[in-house]
Coordinates of C-alpha atoms (C1' of nucleotides) in Angstrom, one line a residue:
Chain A
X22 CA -2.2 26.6 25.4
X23 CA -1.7 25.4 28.9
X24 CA 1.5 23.5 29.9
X25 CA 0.8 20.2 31.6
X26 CA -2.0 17.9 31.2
X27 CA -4.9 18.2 33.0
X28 CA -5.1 15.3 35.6
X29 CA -8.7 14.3 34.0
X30 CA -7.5 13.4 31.2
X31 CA -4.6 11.1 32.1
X32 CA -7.7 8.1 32.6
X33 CA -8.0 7.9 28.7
X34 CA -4.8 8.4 27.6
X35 CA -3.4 5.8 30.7
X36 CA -5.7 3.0 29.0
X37 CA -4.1 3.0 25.8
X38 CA -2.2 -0.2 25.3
X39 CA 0.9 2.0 24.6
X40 CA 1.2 3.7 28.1
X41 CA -0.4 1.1 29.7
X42 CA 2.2 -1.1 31.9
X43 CA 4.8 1.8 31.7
X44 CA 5.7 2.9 35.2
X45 CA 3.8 6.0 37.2
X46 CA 7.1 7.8 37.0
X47 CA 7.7 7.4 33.5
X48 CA 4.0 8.8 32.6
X49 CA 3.8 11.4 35.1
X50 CA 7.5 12.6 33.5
X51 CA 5.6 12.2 29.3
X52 CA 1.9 14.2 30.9
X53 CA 4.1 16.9 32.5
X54 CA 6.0 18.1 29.6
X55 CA 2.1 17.6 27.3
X56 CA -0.6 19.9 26.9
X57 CA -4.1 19.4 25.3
X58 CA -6.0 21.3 23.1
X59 CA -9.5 21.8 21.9
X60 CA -9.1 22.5 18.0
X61 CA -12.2 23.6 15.4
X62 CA -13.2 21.7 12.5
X63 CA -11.5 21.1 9.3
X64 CA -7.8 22.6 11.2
X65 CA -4.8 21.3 10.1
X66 CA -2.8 20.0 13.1
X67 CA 0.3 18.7 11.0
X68 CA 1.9 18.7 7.8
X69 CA 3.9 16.5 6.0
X70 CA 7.4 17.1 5.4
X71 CA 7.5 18.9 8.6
X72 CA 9.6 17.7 11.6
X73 CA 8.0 15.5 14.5
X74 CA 7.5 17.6 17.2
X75 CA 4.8 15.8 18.7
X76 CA 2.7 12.4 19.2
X77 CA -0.4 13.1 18.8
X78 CA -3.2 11.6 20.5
X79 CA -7.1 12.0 19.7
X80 CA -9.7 12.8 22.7
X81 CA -12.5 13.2 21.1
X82 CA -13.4 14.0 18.0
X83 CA -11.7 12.4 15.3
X84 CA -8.3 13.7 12.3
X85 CA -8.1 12.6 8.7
X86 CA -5.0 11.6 7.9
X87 CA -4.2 12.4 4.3
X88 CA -1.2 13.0 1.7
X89 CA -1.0 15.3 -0.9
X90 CA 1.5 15.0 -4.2
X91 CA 1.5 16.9 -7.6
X92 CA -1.7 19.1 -6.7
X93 CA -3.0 15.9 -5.5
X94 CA -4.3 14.6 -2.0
X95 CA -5.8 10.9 -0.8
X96 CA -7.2 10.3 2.4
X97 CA -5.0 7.4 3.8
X98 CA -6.8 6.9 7.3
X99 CA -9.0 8.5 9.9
X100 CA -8.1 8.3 13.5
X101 CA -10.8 7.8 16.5
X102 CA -10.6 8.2 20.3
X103 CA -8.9 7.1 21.5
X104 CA -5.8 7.0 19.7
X105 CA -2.7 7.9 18.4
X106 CA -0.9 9.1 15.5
X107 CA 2.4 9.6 14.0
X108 CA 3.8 7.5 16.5
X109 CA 6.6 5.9 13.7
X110 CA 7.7 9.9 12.9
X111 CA 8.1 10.4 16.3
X112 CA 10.2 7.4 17.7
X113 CA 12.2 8.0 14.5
X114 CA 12.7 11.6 14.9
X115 CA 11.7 11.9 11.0
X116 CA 9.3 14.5 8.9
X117 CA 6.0 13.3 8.9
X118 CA 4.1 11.4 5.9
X119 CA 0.8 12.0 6.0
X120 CA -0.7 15.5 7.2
X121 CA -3.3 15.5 9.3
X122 CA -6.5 17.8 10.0
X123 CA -9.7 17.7 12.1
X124 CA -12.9 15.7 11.0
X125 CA -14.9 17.7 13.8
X126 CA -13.9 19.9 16.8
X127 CA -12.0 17.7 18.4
X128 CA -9.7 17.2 21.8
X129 CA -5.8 16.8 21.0
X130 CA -3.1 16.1 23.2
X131 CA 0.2 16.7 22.5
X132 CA 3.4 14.8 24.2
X133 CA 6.5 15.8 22.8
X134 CA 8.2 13.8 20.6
X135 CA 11.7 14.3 22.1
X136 CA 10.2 12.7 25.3
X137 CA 8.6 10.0 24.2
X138 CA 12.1 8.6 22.9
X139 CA 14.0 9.7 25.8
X140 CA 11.2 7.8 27.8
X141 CA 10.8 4.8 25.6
X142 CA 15.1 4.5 25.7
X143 CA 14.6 4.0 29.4
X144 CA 11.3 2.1 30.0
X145 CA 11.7 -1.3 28.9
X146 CA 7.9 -1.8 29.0
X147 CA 7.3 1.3 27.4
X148 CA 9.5 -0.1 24.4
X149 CA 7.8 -3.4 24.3
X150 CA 4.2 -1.5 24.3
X151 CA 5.6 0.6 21.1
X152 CA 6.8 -2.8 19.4
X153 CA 3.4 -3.7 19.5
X154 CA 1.8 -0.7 18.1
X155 CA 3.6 -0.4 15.7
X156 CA 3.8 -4.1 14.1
X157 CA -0.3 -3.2 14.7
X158 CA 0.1 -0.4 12.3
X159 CA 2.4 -1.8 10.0
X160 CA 0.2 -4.6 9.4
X161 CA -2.8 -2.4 8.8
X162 CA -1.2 -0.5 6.4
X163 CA 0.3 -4.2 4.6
X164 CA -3.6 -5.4 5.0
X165 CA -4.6 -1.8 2.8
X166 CA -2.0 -2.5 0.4
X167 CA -3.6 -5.8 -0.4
X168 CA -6.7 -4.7 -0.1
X169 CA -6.1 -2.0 -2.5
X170 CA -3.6 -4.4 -5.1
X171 CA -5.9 -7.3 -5.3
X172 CA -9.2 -5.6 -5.5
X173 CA -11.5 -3.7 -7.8
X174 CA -13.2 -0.8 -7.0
X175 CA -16.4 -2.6 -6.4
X176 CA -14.5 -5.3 -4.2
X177 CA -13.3 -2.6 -2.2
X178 CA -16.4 -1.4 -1.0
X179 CA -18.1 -4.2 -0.5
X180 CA -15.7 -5.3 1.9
X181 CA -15.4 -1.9 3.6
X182 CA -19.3 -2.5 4.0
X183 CA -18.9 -5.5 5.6
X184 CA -16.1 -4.1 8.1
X185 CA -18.2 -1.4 8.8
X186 CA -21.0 -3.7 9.4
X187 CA -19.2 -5.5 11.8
X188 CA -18.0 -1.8 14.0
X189 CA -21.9 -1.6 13.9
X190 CA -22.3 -4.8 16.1
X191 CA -23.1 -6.5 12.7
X192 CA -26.4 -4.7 12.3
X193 CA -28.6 -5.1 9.0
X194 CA -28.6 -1.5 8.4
X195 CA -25.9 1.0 9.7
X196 CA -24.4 4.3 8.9
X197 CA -21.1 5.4 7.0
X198 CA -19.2 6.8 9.6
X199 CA -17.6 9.4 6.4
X200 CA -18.0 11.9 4.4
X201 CA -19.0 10.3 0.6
X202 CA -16.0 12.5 -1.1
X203 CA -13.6 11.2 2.0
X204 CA -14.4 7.2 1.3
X205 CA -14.3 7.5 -2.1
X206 CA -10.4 9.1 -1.8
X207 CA -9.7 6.1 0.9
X208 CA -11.2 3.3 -0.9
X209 CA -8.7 5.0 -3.8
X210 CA -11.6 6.3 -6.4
X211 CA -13.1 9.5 -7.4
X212 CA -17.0 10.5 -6.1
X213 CA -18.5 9.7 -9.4
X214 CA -17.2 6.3 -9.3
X215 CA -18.2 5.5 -5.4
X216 CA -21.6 6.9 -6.0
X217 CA -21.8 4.5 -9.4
X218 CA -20.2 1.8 -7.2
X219 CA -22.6 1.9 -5.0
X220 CA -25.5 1.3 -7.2
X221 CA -23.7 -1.8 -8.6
X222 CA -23.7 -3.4 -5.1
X223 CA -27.5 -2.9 -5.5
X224 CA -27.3 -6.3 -7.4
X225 CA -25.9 -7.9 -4.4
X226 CA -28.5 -6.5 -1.6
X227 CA -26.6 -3.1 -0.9
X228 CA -29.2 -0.3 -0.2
X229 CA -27.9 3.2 0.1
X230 CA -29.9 6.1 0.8
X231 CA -28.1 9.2 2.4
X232 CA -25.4 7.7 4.5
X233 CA -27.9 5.3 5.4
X234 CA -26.9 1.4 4.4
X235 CA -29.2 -1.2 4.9
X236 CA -27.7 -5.3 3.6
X237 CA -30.5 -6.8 3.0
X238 CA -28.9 -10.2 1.4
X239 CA -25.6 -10.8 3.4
X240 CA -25.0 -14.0 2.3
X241 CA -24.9 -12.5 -1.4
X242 CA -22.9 -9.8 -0.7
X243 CA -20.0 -11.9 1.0
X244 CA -19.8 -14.3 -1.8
X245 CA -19.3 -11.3 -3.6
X246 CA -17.4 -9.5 -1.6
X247 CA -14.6 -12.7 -0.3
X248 CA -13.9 -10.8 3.1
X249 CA -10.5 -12.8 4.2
X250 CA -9.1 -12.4 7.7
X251 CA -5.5 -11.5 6.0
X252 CA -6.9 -8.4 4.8
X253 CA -10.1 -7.3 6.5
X254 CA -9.8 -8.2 10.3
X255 CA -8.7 -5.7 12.3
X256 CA -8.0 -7.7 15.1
X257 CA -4.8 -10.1 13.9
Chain B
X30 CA 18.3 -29.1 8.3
X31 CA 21.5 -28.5 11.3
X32 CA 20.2 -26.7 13.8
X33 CA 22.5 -24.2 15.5
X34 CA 23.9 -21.4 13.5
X35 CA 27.4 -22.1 11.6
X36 CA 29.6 -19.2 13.4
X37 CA 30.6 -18.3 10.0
X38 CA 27.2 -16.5 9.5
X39 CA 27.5 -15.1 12.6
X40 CA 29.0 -11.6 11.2
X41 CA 26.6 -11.3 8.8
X42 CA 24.0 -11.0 10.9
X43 CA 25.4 -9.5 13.7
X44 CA 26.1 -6.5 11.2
X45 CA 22.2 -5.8 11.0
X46 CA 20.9 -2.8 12.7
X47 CA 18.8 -4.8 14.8
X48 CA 21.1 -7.5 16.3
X49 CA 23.8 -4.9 16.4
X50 CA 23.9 -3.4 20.0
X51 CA 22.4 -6.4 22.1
X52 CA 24.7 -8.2 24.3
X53 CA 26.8 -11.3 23.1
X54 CA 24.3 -13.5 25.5
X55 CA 21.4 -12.5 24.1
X56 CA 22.9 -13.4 20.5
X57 CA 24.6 -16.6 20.6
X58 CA 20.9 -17.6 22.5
X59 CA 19.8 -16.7 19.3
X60 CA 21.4 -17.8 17.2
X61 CA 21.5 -20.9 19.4
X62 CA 18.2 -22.1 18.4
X63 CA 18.2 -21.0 14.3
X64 CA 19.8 -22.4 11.2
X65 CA 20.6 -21.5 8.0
X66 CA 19.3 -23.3 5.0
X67 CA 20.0 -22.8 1.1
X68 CA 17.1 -23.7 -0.7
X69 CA 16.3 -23.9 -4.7
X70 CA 14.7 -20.9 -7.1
X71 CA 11.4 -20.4 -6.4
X72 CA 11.0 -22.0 -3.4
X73 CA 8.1 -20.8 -1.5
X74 CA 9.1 -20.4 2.0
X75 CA 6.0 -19.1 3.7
X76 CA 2.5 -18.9 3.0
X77 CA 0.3 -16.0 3.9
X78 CA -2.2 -17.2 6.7
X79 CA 0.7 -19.4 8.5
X80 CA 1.3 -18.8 11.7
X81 CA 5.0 -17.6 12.0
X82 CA 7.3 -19.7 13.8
X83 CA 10.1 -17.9 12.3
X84 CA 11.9 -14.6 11.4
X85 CA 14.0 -15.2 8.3
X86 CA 17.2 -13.3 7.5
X87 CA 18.5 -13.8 3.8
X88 CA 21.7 -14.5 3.9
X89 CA 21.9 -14.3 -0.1
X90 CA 20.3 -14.4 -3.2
X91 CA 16.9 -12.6 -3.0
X92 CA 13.4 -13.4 -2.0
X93 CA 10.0 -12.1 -3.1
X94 CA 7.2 -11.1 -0.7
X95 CA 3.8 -11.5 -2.7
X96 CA 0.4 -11.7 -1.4
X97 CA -2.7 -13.4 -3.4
X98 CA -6.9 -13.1 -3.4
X99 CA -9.8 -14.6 -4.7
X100 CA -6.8 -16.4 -7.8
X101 CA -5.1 -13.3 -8.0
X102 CA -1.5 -12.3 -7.2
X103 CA 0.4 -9.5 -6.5
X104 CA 4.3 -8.7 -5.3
X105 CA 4.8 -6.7 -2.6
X106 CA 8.3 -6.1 -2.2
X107 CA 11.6 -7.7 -2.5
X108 CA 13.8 -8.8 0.0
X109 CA 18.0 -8.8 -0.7
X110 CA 21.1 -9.8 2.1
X111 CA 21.0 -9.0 4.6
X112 CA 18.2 -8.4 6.2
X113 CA 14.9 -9.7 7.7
X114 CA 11.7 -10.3 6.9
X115 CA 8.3 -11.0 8.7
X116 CA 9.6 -9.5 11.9
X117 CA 6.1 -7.8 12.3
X118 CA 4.1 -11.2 12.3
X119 CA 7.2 -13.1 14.5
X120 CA 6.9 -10.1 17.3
X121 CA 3.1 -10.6 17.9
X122 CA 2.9 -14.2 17.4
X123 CA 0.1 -13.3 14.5
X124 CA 0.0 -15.1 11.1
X125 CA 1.7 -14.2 8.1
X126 CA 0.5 -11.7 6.1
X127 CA 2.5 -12.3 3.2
X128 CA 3.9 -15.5 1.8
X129 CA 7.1 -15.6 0.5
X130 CA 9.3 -17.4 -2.7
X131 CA 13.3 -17.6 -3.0
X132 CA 13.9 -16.0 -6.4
X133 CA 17.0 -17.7 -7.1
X134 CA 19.1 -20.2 -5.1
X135 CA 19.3 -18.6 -1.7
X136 CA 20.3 -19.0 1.8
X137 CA 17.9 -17.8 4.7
X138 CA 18.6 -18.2 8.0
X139 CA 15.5 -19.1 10.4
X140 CA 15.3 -17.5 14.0
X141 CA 12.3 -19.2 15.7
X142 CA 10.1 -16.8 16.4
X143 CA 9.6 -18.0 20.5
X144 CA 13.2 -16.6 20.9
X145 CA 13.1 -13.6 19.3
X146 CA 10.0 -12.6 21.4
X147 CA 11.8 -13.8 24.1
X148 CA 15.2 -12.3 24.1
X149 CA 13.1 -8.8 22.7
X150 CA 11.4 -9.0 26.6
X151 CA 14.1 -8.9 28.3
X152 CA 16.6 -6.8 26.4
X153 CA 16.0 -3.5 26.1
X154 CA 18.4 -3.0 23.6
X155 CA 16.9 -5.2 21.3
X156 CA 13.8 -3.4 22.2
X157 CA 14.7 -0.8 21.2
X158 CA 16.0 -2.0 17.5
X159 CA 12.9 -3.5 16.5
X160 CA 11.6 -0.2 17.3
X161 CA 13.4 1.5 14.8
X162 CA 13.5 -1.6 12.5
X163 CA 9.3 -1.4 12.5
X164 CA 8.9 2.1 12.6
X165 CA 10.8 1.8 9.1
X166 CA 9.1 -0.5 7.9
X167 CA 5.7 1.0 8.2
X168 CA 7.0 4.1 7.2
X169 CA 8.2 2.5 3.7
X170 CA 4.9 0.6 3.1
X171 CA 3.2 4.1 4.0
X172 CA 5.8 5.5 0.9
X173 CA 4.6 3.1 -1.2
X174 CA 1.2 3.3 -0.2
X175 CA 1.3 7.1 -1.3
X176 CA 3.2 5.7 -4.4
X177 CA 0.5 3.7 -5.6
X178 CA -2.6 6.1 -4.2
X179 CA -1.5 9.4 -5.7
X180 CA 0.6 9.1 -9.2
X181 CA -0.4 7.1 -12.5
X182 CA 1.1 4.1 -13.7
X183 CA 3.7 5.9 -15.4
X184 CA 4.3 8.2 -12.7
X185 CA 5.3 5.2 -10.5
X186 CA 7.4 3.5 -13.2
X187 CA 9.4 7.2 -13.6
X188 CA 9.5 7.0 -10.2
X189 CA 10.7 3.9 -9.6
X190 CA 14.0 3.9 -12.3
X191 CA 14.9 7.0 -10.6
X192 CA 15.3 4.8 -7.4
X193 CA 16.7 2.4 -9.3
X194 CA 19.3 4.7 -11.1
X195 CA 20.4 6.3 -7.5
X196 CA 21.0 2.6 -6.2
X197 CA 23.1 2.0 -9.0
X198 CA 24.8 5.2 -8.1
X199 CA 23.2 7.5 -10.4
X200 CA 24.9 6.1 -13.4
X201 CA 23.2 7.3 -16.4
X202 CA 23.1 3.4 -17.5
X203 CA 22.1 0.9 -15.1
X204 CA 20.2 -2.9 -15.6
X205 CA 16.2 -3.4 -14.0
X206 CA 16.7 -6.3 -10.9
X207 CA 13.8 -7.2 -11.5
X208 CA 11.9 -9.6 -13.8
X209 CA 9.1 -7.2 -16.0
X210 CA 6.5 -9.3 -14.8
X211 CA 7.5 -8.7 -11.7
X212 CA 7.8 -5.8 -11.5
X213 CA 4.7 -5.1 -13.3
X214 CA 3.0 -6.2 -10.1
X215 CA 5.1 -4.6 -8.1
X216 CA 4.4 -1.1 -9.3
X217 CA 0.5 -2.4 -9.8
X218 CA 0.2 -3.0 -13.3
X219 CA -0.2 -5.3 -16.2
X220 CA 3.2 -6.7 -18.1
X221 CA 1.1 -5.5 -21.0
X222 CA 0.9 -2.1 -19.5
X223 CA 4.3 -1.9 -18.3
X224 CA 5.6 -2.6 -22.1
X225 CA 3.5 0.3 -22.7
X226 CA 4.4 2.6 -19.9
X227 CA 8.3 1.8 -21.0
X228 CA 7.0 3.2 -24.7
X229 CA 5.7 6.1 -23.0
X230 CA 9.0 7.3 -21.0
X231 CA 10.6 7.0 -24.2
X232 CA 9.3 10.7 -24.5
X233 CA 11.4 11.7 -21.8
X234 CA 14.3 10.2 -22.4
X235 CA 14.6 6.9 -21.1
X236 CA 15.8 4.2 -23.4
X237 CA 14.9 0.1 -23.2
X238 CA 17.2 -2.7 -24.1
X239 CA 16.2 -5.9 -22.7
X240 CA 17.1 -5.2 -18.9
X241 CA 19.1 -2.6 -19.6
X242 CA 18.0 1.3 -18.6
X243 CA 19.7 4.7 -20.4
X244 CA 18.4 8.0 -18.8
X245 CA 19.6 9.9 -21.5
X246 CA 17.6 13.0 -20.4
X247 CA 17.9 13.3 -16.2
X248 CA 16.1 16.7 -16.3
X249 CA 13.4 15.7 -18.4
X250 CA 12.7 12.8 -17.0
X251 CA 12.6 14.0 -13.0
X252 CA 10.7 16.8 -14.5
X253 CA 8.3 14.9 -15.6
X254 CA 8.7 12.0 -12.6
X255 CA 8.7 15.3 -9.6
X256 CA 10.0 12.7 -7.2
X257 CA 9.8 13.6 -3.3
X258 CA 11.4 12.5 -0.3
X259 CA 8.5 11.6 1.0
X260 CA 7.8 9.2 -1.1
X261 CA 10.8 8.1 -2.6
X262 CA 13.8 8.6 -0.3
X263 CA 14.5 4.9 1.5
X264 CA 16.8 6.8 4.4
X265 CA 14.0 8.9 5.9
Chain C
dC29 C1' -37.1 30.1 1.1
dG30 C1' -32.6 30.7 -0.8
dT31 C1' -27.8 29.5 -0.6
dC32 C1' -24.0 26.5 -0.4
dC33 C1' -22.2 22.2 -0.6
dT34 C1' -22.3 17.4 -1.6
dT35 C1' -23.9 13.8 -4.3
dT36 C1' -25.7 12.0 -8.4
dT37 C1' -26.2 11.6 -13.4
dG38 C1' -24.9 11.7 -18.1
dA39 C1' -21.7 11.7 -21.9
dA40 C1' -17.2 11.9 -23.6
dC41 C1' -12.7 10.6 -22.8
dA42 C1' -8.5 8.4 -20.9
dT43 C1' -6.4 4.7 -18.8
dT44 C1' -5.8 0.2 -17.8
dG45 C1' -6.9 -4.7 -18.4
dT46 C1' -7.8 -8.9 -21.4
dC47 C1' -7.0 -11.9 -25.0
dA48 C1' -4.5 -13.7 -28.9
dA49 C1' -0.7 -13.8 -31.5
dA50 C1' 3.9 -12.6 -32.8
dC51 C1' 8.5 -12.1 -31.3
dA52 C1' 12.8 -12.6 -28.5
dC53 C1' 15.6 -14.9 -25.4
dT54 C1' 17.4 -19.1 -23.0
dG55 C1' 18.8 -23.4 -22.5
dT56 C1' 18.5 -28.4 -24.2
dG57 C1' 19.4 -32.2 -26.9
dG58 C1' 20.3 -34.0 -31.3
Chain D
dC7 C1' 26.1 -25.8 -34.4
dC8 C1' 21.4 -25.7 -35.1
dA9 C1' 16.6 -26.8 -34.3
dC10 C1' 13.3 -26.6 -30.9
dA11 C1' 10.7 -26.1 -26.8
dG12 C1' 9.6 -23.2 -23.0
dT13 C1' 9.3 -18.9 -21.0
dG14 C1' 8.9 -14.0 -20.9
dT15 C1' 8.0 -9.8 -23.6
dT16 C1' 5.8 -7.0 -26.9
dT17 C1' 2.1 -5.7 -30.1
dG18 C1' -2.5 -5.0 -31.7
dA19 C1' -7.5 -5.0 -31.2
dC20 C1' -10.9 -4.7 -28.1
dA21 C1' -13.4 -4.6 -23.5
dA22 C1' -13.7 -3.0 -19.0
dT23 C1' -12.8 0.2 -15.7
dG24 C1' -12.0 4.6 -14.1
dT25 C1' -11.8 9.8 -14.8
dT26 C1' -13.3 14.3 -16.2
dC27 C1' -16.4 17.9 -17.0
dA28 C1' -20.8 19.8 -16.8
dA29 C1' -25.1 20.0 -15.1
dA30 C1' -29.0 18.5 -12.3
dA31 C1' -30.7 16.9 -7.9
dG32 C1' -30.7 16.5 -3.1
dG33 C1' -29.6 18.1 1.9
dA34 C1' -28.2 21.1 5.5
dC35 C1' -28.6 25.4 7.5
dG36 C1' -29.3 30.1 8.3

DNA sequence: CGTCCTTTTGAACATTGTCAAACACTGTGG
DNA sequence: CCACAGTGTTTGACAATGTTCAAAAGGACG
């Protein structure tokens, strides 16, 4: 663990909307006090209930995000570069929700938390860039809510399908970017019933094989499927 | 409709967190440009989709947030005075993602939403309470998220009259707020399957008069219920 | 070619949803 | 004050959906 991030990395973590019209000073002030780190598969990087130390931001690689209750866990998101996580915890100075774990070896860096609000209750832009994030995230999580209230099962992937589709430049055929067991706990099902789900969208085009999916009616599948902007865009 | 804010309200909503430590300026402009209306029972107010021209405050009486798809409807939360709702959607100018119904004669007062992303650009202050206003509220839909994700219909209702009991300041007696229908949707169920789930506490301890709730068995019942504050506490 | 892990399949089971009808509560108007 | 309509709640029978458990099939990798 080496104090103080590596200039090389400051490119990817500058571009992020959040640190992106904050002052030189101000960044140079969160970078100096980071550190990154190059962490194996399947390693649990936080846990929740425990105290925010850090913001976390993703490299490369890519973290599950998951919660566990009663000798049960759900996968509630997984995180890409480049990106962070726990940012609510942090500002707050509050445990942690979810835990979190790497997909994949993957590239962390770590800013800690207590200078990220002493920075943020200094840098106006810096607190304007974190409004934004975070109404982002809360309106992700509303859209899940919806998606997951309103929805069967079967409605659920379908529309996950076509979202994925659409990451995949809208291709015909594409690949699920995770792990069967891992969609099934997000899409808020069991294995059995993704794997019987999935042969049900066979009726409206769906073609699985492996984590291979090919649409071959997508006209048929959207009627089925209803994709609304209010639940599946990303974007708004 | 009078536009500019009766002074009288004026405490009110100077008493929430967020308008609490921005300067007077930056308030009466505010509150300059709002009013406050009383409208009717089941009044819808906004509709999911809109674009959101304003933040609304209730004042009193209640509202409920409830989102629909493809014919079919589901309540998200409930708002009671005094406090906001749809700052998310008014911050980044996006549409509503919820629509939302008075529940009984109310009075909501209606910031535009051009002001309050105007005054939160230039005071930091403010900034900096929609910060901590946000990051709560994503952390509460991440709660319920968890809520819904990881425990069983009955779970959640266990669950929630244990919240409900420690709002009514633990009394071992205290009356639902909510309709059964609604709440039915609220905790993602059937009214038929909420009847049912009410039968099935009865087991450990919890007795059903109309509105009226008697833990008669705390022990039992959290035993059974294993409530966390990290999924159940509203402070953290 | 085995071994390990994930995925799929099948069958039994549990939970939840649907529909119809009965019941309870509320408020209205005679 | 009572009958009555209208609404919300409960109950019962049934259907649909989802889960569990066990076992087979498929893939990845040494």
């Amino acid at each position: 663990m080496l104090l103080g991030m590596p200039e090389s990395d400051y490119p990817d973590i500058r571009g992020l909307h959040l640190f992106e019209h904050m002052s030189d000073e101000h960044f140079s002030a969160l970078m100096r006090g980071s550190y990154v780190q190059t962490f194996p598969p399947q390693i649990d990087l936080i846990s929740e209930g425990d105290p925010s130390d850090f913001l976390h931001i993703v490299l490369s690689g890519s973290v599950e995000l998951f919660s566990s209750w009663n000798n049960r866990e759900t996968t509630m998101a997984t995180v890409w570069p480049v990106s962070t996580f726990i940012l609510a915890a942090s500002i707050k100075d509050a445990p942690y929700l979810m835990s979190a774990r790497t997909r994949e070896k993957s590239r962390i860096a770590l800013i800690p938390s207590q200078d990220v609000r002493g920075v943020f209750s200094t840098d106006h832009d810096f607190a304007c860039a974190i409004v934004t994030e975070l109404a982002q995230c809360y309106r992700s999580v509303i859209k899940s809510q919806k998606d997951n209230k309103l929805r069967t099962s079967l409605e659920r992937l379908a529309n996950y399908l076509l979202r994925q589709q659409i990451k995949s430049n809208g291709a015909r055929e594409f690949e699920l970017v995770l792990e069967k067991r891992k969609l099934a706990s997000f899409l808020g099902m069991t294995p059995e019933n993704l794997s019987r789900a999935f042969k049900g969208l066979k009726a409206y085009g769906v073609i699985v094989s492996g984590t291979k999916i090919t649409i071959t009616d997508q006209a048929d599948l959207e009627t089925f499927a209803k994709p609304t902007p209010l639940i599946d865009d990303y974007a708004i």
